[in-house]
mmCIF file of C-alpha atoms and ligand atoms in Angstrom:
data_model
loop_
_atom_site.group_PDB
_atom_site.id
_atom_site.type_symbol
_atom_site.label_atom_id
_atom_site.label_comp_id
_atom_site.label_asym_id
_atom_site.label_seq_id
_atom_site.Cartn_x
_atom_site.Cartn_y
_atom_site.Cartn_z
ATOM 1 C CA MET H 1 136.865 186.406 124.229
ATOM 2 C CA THR H 2 135.368 183.121 122.891
ATOM 3 C CA ASP H 3 136.235 181.868 120.063
ATOM 4 C CA SER H 4 133.414 182.944 118.475
ATOM 5 C CA GLU H 5 133.827 186.367 119.248
ATOM 6 C CA LYS H 6 137.288 186.505 117.858
ATOM 7 C CA PRO H 7 137.699 187.836 114.381
ATOM 8 C CA LYS H 8 137.415 186.031 111.196
ATOM 9 C CA GLY H 9 138.120 186.807 107.803
ATOM 10 C CA ILE H 10 140.299 189.830 109.140
ATOM 11 C CA ALA H 11 143.377 187.068 110.543
ATOM 12 C CA LEU H 12 144.841 184.594 108.734
ATOM 13 C CA GLU H 13 146.587 183.543 111.409
ATOM 14 C CA GLU H 14 145.065 182.548 115.137
ATOM 15 C CA ARG H 15 145.797 185.122 117.666
ATOM 16 C CA GLU H 16 146.071 184.714 121.485
ATOM 17 C CA THR H 17 144.755 187.526 123.603
ATOM 18 C CA ALA H 18 144.543 188.774 126.718
ATOM 19 C CA GLY H 19 141.568 190.923 127.582
ATOM 20 C CA GLU H 20 141.210 193.466 124.401
ATOM 21 C CA LYS H 21 144.794 192.834 123.596
ATOM 22 C CA LEU H 22 145.506 190.456 120.225
ATOM 23 C CA PHE H 23 148.743 189.365 120.132
ATOM 24 C CA SER H 24 149.711 188.369 116.172
ATOM 25 C CA PRO H 25 152.145 185.710 115.586
ATOM 26 C CA SER H 26 153.414 187.257 112.053
ATOM 27 C CA ALA H 27 154.149 190.757 113.597
ATOM 28 C CA ALA H 28 156.047 189.032 116.841
ATOM 29 C CA ARG H 29 158.160 187.211 113.407
ATOM 30 C CA ASN H 30 158.406 190.284 111.223
ATOM 31 C CA ARG H 31 158.090 193.603 113.509
ATOM 32 C CA ASP H 32 161.939 193.829 114.085
ATOM 33 C CA PHE H 33 163.018 194.010 110.193
ATOM 34 C CA ILE H 34 160.037 195.663 109.399
ATOM 35 C CA ARG H 35 161.181 198.763 112.409
ATOM 36 C CA ASP H 36 164.531 198.607 111.158
ATOM 37 C CA VAL H 37 163.568 198.957 107.731
ATOM 38 C CA PHE H 38 160.915 201.860 108.691
ATOM 39 C CA LEU H 39 163.427 203.700 110.622
ATOM 40 C CA THR H 40 165.861 203.810 107.895
ATOM 41 C CA THR H 41 163.301 204.959 104.767
ATOM 42 C CA MET H 42 160.663 207.066 106.569
ATOM 43 C CA PRO H 43 160.616 210.334 108.469
ATOM 44 C CA ASN H 44 161.976 210.354 111.948
ATOM 45 C CA GLU H 45 160.122 213.108 112.945
ATOM 46 C CA GLY H 46 156.600 214.715 111.773
ATOM 47 C CA ARG H 47 152.966 213.061 111.378
ATOM 48 C CA ILE H 48 152.575 209.072 110.508
ATOM 49 C CA LEU H 49 149.194 207.303 109.540
ATOM 50 C CA GLU H 50 149.189 203.638 110.052
ATOM 51 C CA ILE H 51 146.335 202.281 107.990
ATOM 52 C CA GLY H 52 145.283 198.387 108.806
ATOM 53 C CA GLY H 53 146.749 198.729 112.097
ATOM 54 C CA GLY H 54 145.753 195.099 113.044
ATOM 55 C CA THR H 55 146.748 193.845 116.634
ATOM 56 C CA GLY H 56 148.390 197.133 116.951
ATOM 57 C CA GLU H 57 151.897 195.823 117.543
ATOM 58 C CA HIS H 58 153.478 197.636 115.185
ATOM 59 C CA GLY H 59 152.907 201.113 115.993
ATOM 60 C CA VAL H 60 154.033 200.198 119.317
ATOM 61 C CA HIS H 61 156.853 198.894 118.170
ATOM 62 C CA ILE H 62 158.274 201.486 115.931
ATOM 63 C CA ALA H 63 156.703 204.435 117.770
ATOM 64 C CA GLY H 64 157.980 203.184 120.979
ATOM 65 C CA ALA H 65 161.704 203.513 119.137
ATOM 66 C CA ALA H 66 161.292 206.598 117.314
ATOM 67 C CA ARG H 67 159.344 209.584 119.777
ATOM 68 C CA GLY H 68 160.269 212.313 117.422
ATOM 69 C CA LEU H 69 156.723 210.674 115.352
ATOM 70 C CA VAL H 70 153.526 211.264 116.117
ATOM 71 C CA TRP H 71 152.083 208.008 115.183
ATOM 72 C CA HIS H 72 148.239 207.696 113.908
ATOM 73 C CA THR H 73 147.037 204.500 114.013
ATOM 74 C CA GLY H 74 143.257 202.915 112.891
ATOM 75 C CA ASP H 75 141.421 199.902 111.574
ATOM 76 C CA PRO H 76 138.578 199.614 110.071
ATOM 77 C CA ASP H 77 137.621 196.907 112.269
ATOM 78 C CA PRO H 78 136.330 197.543 115.999
ATOM 79 C CA VAL H 79 137.864 194.376 117.477
ATOM 80 C CA SER H 80 141.111 195.937 116.032
ATOM 81 C CA ARG H 81 140.351 198.784 116.920
ATOM 82 C CA ALA H 82 139.924 197.428 120.787
ATOM 83 C CA SER H 83 142.889 195.790 120.475
ATOM 84 C CA ILE H 84 144.978 198.814 119.131
ATOM 85 C CA ALA H 85 143.802 200.888 122.151
ATOM 86 C CA ALA H 86 144.772 198.009 124.891
ATOM 87 C CA TRP H 87 147.998 197.950 123.179
ATOM 88 C CA ILE H 88 148.149 201.791 123.138
ATOM 89 C CA ASP H 89 146.640 201.940 126.775
ATOM 90 C CA ASP H 90 149.200 199.421 128.137
ATOM 91 C CA ALA H 91 152.487 200.918 126.596
ATOM 92 C CA GLY H 92 152.037 204.310 128.095
ATOM 93 C CA LEU H 93 153.698 206.464 124.482
ATOM 94 C CA GLU H 94 152.266 209.535 124.207
ATOM 95 C CA ASN H 95 153.816 210.158 121.015
ATOM 96 C CA LEU H 96 150.552 207.340 120.477
ATOM 97 C CA LYS H 97 147.376 208.449 118.896
ATOM 98 C CA GLY H 98 143.783 206.846 118.178
ATOM 99 C CA PRO H 99 142.961 204.239 116.784
ATOM 100 C CA HIS H 100 140.749 205.918 114.442
ATOM 101 C CA ALA H 101 138.201 204.056 112.153
ATOM 102 C CA ILE H 102 139.618 203.967 108.769
ATOM 103 C CA ASP H 103 138.592 202.434 105.850
ATOM 104 C CA VAL H 104 140.906 203.356 102.809
ATOM 105 C CA THR H 105 138.191 202.772 100.486
ATOM 106 C CA ALA H 106 135.857 205.570 102.270
ATOM 107 C CA LYS H 107 136.017 209.448 100.673
ATOM 108 C CA ASN H 108 136.654 210.717 104.106
ATOM 109 C CA TRP H 109 138.965 209.017 106.406
ATOM 110 C CA SER H 110 138.282 210.787 109.388
ATOM 111 C CA VAL H 111 141.581 212.057 110.061
ATOM 112 C CA GLU H 112 141.647 215.050 107.519
ATOM 113 C CA ARG H 113 142.421 217.933 109.966
ATOM 114 C CA GLU H 114 145.567 216.326 111.022
ATOM 115 C CA ALA H 115 146.907 216.298 107.505
ATOM 116 C CA PRO H 116 149.588 217.009 106.111
ATOM 117 C CA PHE H 117 151.353 213.281 107.157
ATOM 118 C CA ALA H 118 155.307 213.001 107.019
ATOM 119 C CA GLY H 119 154.412 209.495 106.143
ATOM 120 C CA ILE H 120 151.413 206.611 105.712
ATOM 121 C CA VAL H 121 152.052 202.902 106.208
ATOM 122 C CA SER H 122 150.657 199.962 105.543
ATOM 123 C CA ILE H 123 151.550 196.218 106.868
ATOM 124 C CA ASN H 124 149.574 193.266 105.017
ATOM 125 C CA MET H 125 146.741 195.097 103.897
ATOM 126 C CA ILE H 126 146.574 195.362 100.393
ATOM 127 C CA HIS H 127 146.544 191.877 99.394
ATOM 128 C CA ILE H 128 144.009 190.652 102.254
ATOM 129 C CA ALA H 129 141.634 193.357 100.241
ATOM 130 C CA PRO H 130 139.986 193.910 97.523
ATOM 131 C CA PHE H 131 141.959 195.969 94.670
ATOM 132 C CA GLU H 132 139.666 199.082 95.264
ATOM 133 C CA ALA H 133 141.604 199.080 98.875
ATOM 134 C CA ALA H 134 145.211 199.687 97.657
ATOM 135 C CA MET H 135 142.946 202.360 94.792
ATOM 136 C CA GLY H 136 141.998 204.214 97.895
ATOM 137 C CA LEU H 137 145.212 203.603 99.661
ATOM 138 C CA PHE H 138 147.014 205.610 96.791
ATOM 139 C CA ALA H 139 144.284 208.026 96.596
ATOM 140 C CA GLY H 140 144.170 208.984 99.852
ATOM 141 C CA ALA H 141 148.076 208.779 99.888
ATOM 142 C CA GLY H 142 148.222 211.545 97.363
ATOM 143 C CA ARG H 143 145.547 213.679 99.201
ATOM 144 C CA LEU H 144 146.910 213.691 102.686
ATOM 145 C CA LEU H 145 150.671 213.420 102.482
ATOM 146 C CA GLU H 146 152.953 216.103 102.489
ATOM 147 C CA ALA H 147 155.031 216.974 99.434
ATOM 148 C CA GLY H 148 158.384 214.764 99.213
ATOM 149 C CA GLY H 149 156.052 212.706 101.988
ATOM 150 C CA SER H 150 156.296 209.280 101.851
ATOM 151 C CA LEU H 151 154.223 205.914 101.786
ATOM 152 C CA PHE H 152 155.661 202.812 103.078
ATOM 153 C CA LEU H 153 154.033 199.302 102.118
ATOM 154 C CA TYR H 154 155.283 196.181 103.669
ATOM 155 C CA GLY H 155 154.050 192.183 102.310
ATOM 156 C CA PRO H 156 154.287 189.864 99.702
ATOM 157 C CA PHE H 157 154.702 191.370 96.192
ATOM 158 C CA SER H 158 155.053 189.473 92.346
ATOM 159 C CA ASN H 159 156.795 191.695 89.630
ATOM 160 C CA LYS H 160 155.728 192.132 85.880
ATOM 161 C CA GLY H 161 153.638 189.033 87.002
ATOM 162 C CA VAL H 162 156.392 186.850 88.156
ATOM 163 C CA HIS H 163 156.124 185.184 92.040
ATOM 164 C CA SER H 164 159.056 185.571 93.919
ATOM 165 C CA ALA H 165 159.003 182.339 95.444
ATOM 166 C CA PRO H 166 157.001 179.604 94.872
ATOM 167 C CA SER H 167 155.478 179.770 98.535
ATOM 168 C CA ASN H 168 154.592 183.080 97.345
ATOM 169 C CA GLU H 169 152.539 182.084 94.102
ATOM 170 C CA ALA H 170 150.736 179.138 97.201
ATOM 171 C CA PHE H 171 149.885 182.179 99.316
ATOM 172 C CA ASP H 172 148.572 184.326 95.910
ATOM 173 C CA ALA H 173 146.289 180.895 95.369
ATOM 174 C CA SER H 174 145.362 180.276 98.899
ATOM 175 C CA LEU H 175 144.233 184.612 99.319
ATOM 176 C CA LYS H 176 142.169 183.979 95.928
ATOM 177 C CA SER H 177 140.306 180.720 97.266
ATOM 178 C CA ARG H 178 139.414 182.825 100.503
ATOM 179 C CA ASP H 179 138.172 185.726 98.295
ATOM 180 C CA PRO H 180 138.387 186.042 94.590
ATOM 181 C CA ARG H 181 139.157 189.912 95.177
ATOM 182 C CA TRP H 182 142.428 189.267 97.339
ATOM 183 C CA GLY H 183 145.512 188.388 96.093
ATOM 184 C CA VAL H 184 149.464 189.462 96.004
ATOM 185 C CA ARG H 185 149.880 192.514 93.908
ATOM 186 C CA ASP H 186 152.231 193.377 91.253
ATOM 187 C CA ILE H 187 154.410 195.746 91.231
ATOM 188 C CA GLU H 188 154.833 197.028 88.217
ATOM 189 C CA HIS H 189 151.189 196.042 86.873
ATOM 190 C CA ASP H 190 149.143 197.318 89.431
ATOM 191 C CA ILE H 191 150.948 199.248 91.803
ATOM 192 C CA VAL H 192 153.755 201.971 90.345
ATOM 193 C CA PRO H 193 150.551 202.958 88.474
ATOM 194 C CA LEU H 194 148.340 203.929 91.414
ATOM 195 C CA ALA H 195 151.510 205.485 92.491
ATOM 196 C CA HIS H 196 152.185 207.589 88.952
ATOM 197 C CA LYS H 197 148.199 208.274 89.191
ATOM 198 C CA ASN H 198 148.766 209.209 92.774
ATOM 199 C CA ALA H 199 152.028 211.954 91.730
ATOM 200 C CA MET H 200 154.382 209.138 93.719
ATOM 201 C CA ALA H 201 157.028 207.300 92.885
ATOM 202 C CA LEU H 202 159.123 204.052 93.985
ATOM 203 C CA ALA H 203 162.011 205.398 96.072
ATOM 204 C CA GLU H 204 162.987 202.621 97.710
ATOM 205 C CA LEU H 205 162.230 198.735 97.745
ATOM 206 C CA VAL H 206 164.158 196.422 100.270
ATOM 207 C CA GLU H 207 163.719 193.064 100.767
ATOM 208 C CA MET H 208 162.388 191.256 103.710
ATOM 209 C CA PRO H 209 162.584 187.602 105.497
ATOM 210 C CA ALA H 210 159.786 184.715 104.397
ATOM 211 C CA ASN H 211 160.230 186.427 100.446
ATOM 212 C CA ASN H 212 158.308 190.053 101.557
ATOM 213 C CA LEU H 213 158.973 193.529 100.675
ATOM 214 C CA SER H 214 159.222 196.312 102.051
ATOM 215 C CA LEU H 215 158.415 199.364 99.572
ATOM 216 C CA VAL H 216 158.632 202.990 100.088
ATOM 217 C CA PHE H 217 157.121 205.574 97.834
ATOM 218 C CA ARG H 218 157.347 209.161 97.493
ATOM 219 C CA LYS H 219 155.213 212.206 96.860
ATOM 220 C CA THR H 220 157.046 214.330 94.291
ATOM 221 C CA GLU H 221 155.100 216.909 94.265
HETATM 222 C C1 SAM O 301 146.388 191.022 107.733
HETATM 223 S S1 SAM O 301 145.886 192.119 108.826
HETATM 224 C C2 SAM O 301 147.686 193.294 109.153
HETATM 225 C C3 SAM O 301 147.058 193.999 110.830
HETATM 226 C C4 SAM O 301 148.901 194.532 110.617
HETATM 227 N N1 SAM O 301 148.737 195.668 110.203
HETATM 228 C C5 SAM O 301 149.776 193.719 111.081
HETATM 229 O O1 SAM O 301 150.754 193.524 109.831
HETATM 230 O O2 SAM O 301 149.620 192.575 112.170
HETATM 231 C C6 SAM O 301 145.037 193.575 107.670
HETATM 232 C C7 SAM O 301 144.072 194.631 108.703
HETATM 233 O O3 SAM O 301 143.897 195.440 107.085
HETATM 234 C C8 SAM O 301 142.394 196.056 107.935
HETATM 235 N N2 SAM O 301 141.898 196.399 106.486
HETATM 236 C C9 SAM O 301 141.250 195.251 105.280
HETATM 237 N N3 SAM O 301 140.641 196.520 104.614
HETATM 238 C C10 SAM O 301 140.859 197.901 105.006
HETATM 239 C C11 SAM O 301 140.446 198.830 104.554
HETATM 240 N N4 SAM O 301 139.678 199.082 103.146
HETATM 241 N N5 SAM O 301 141.024 199.967 104.973
HETATM 242 C C12 SAM O 301 141.486 199.903 106.103
HETATM 243 N N6 SAM O 301 142.355 198.941 106.414
HETATM 244 C C13 SAM O 301 141.755 197.774 106.244
HETATM 245 C C14 SAM O 301 141.971 194.693 108.444
HETATM 246 O O4 SAM O 301 140.850 195.280 109.162
HETATM 247 C C15 SAM O 301 143.064 194.337 109.122
HETATM 248 O O5 SAM O 301 143.298 194.293 110.646
#
């Protein structure tokens, strides 16, 4: 892939490539931490749907460690889907499915026939997309999760209007300068209301390295 063909606007980092496979430096740094929290807070059996799978590395990493899961993954971006497909092929994991072309702002996610899901996961997506993506993610989780099912989010968050670190405040400003519709989301002001609207409640909040959080919501009905 030449530099001009590399996805722009999708990744905020320089990614190495090998064939169709993309390598995310941030995923290399955070994937063990995310996997470990996922394994202790999310179902370890049943169908999981990953939204905004990106390079595909998190899916391979977590599904490889939890063979009781059937891990469906997807991304709206074709270059990311090609990378996910290459990671799935190389991993040879039978419990990895997809990639599906899922845009959470669409009414239909193309995986409805696989529903209900025990869990839905979205890593580093809702702050690098318009707020409609967070709205669509929670609406879809409300629609496609089984009763008691879980939604796992990872990324930077503020709470009650306060950033958890100066670096997150600077990151928020840099996201907004790139696209004014992007930005670090606020747990109490932005996210919890979306959860309640879709019959979910915040069940777990885990502090992660680099001032990120893992949030787990459970469907209450
Ligand atoms: C920063 S990347 C994160 C990728 C991966 N989850 C990770 O952490 O390495 C954000 C991903 O969200 C996807 N995305 C953006 N808008 C989306 C939407 N409306 N629906 C689903 N995915 C979306 C992008 O295509 C991109 O692959």
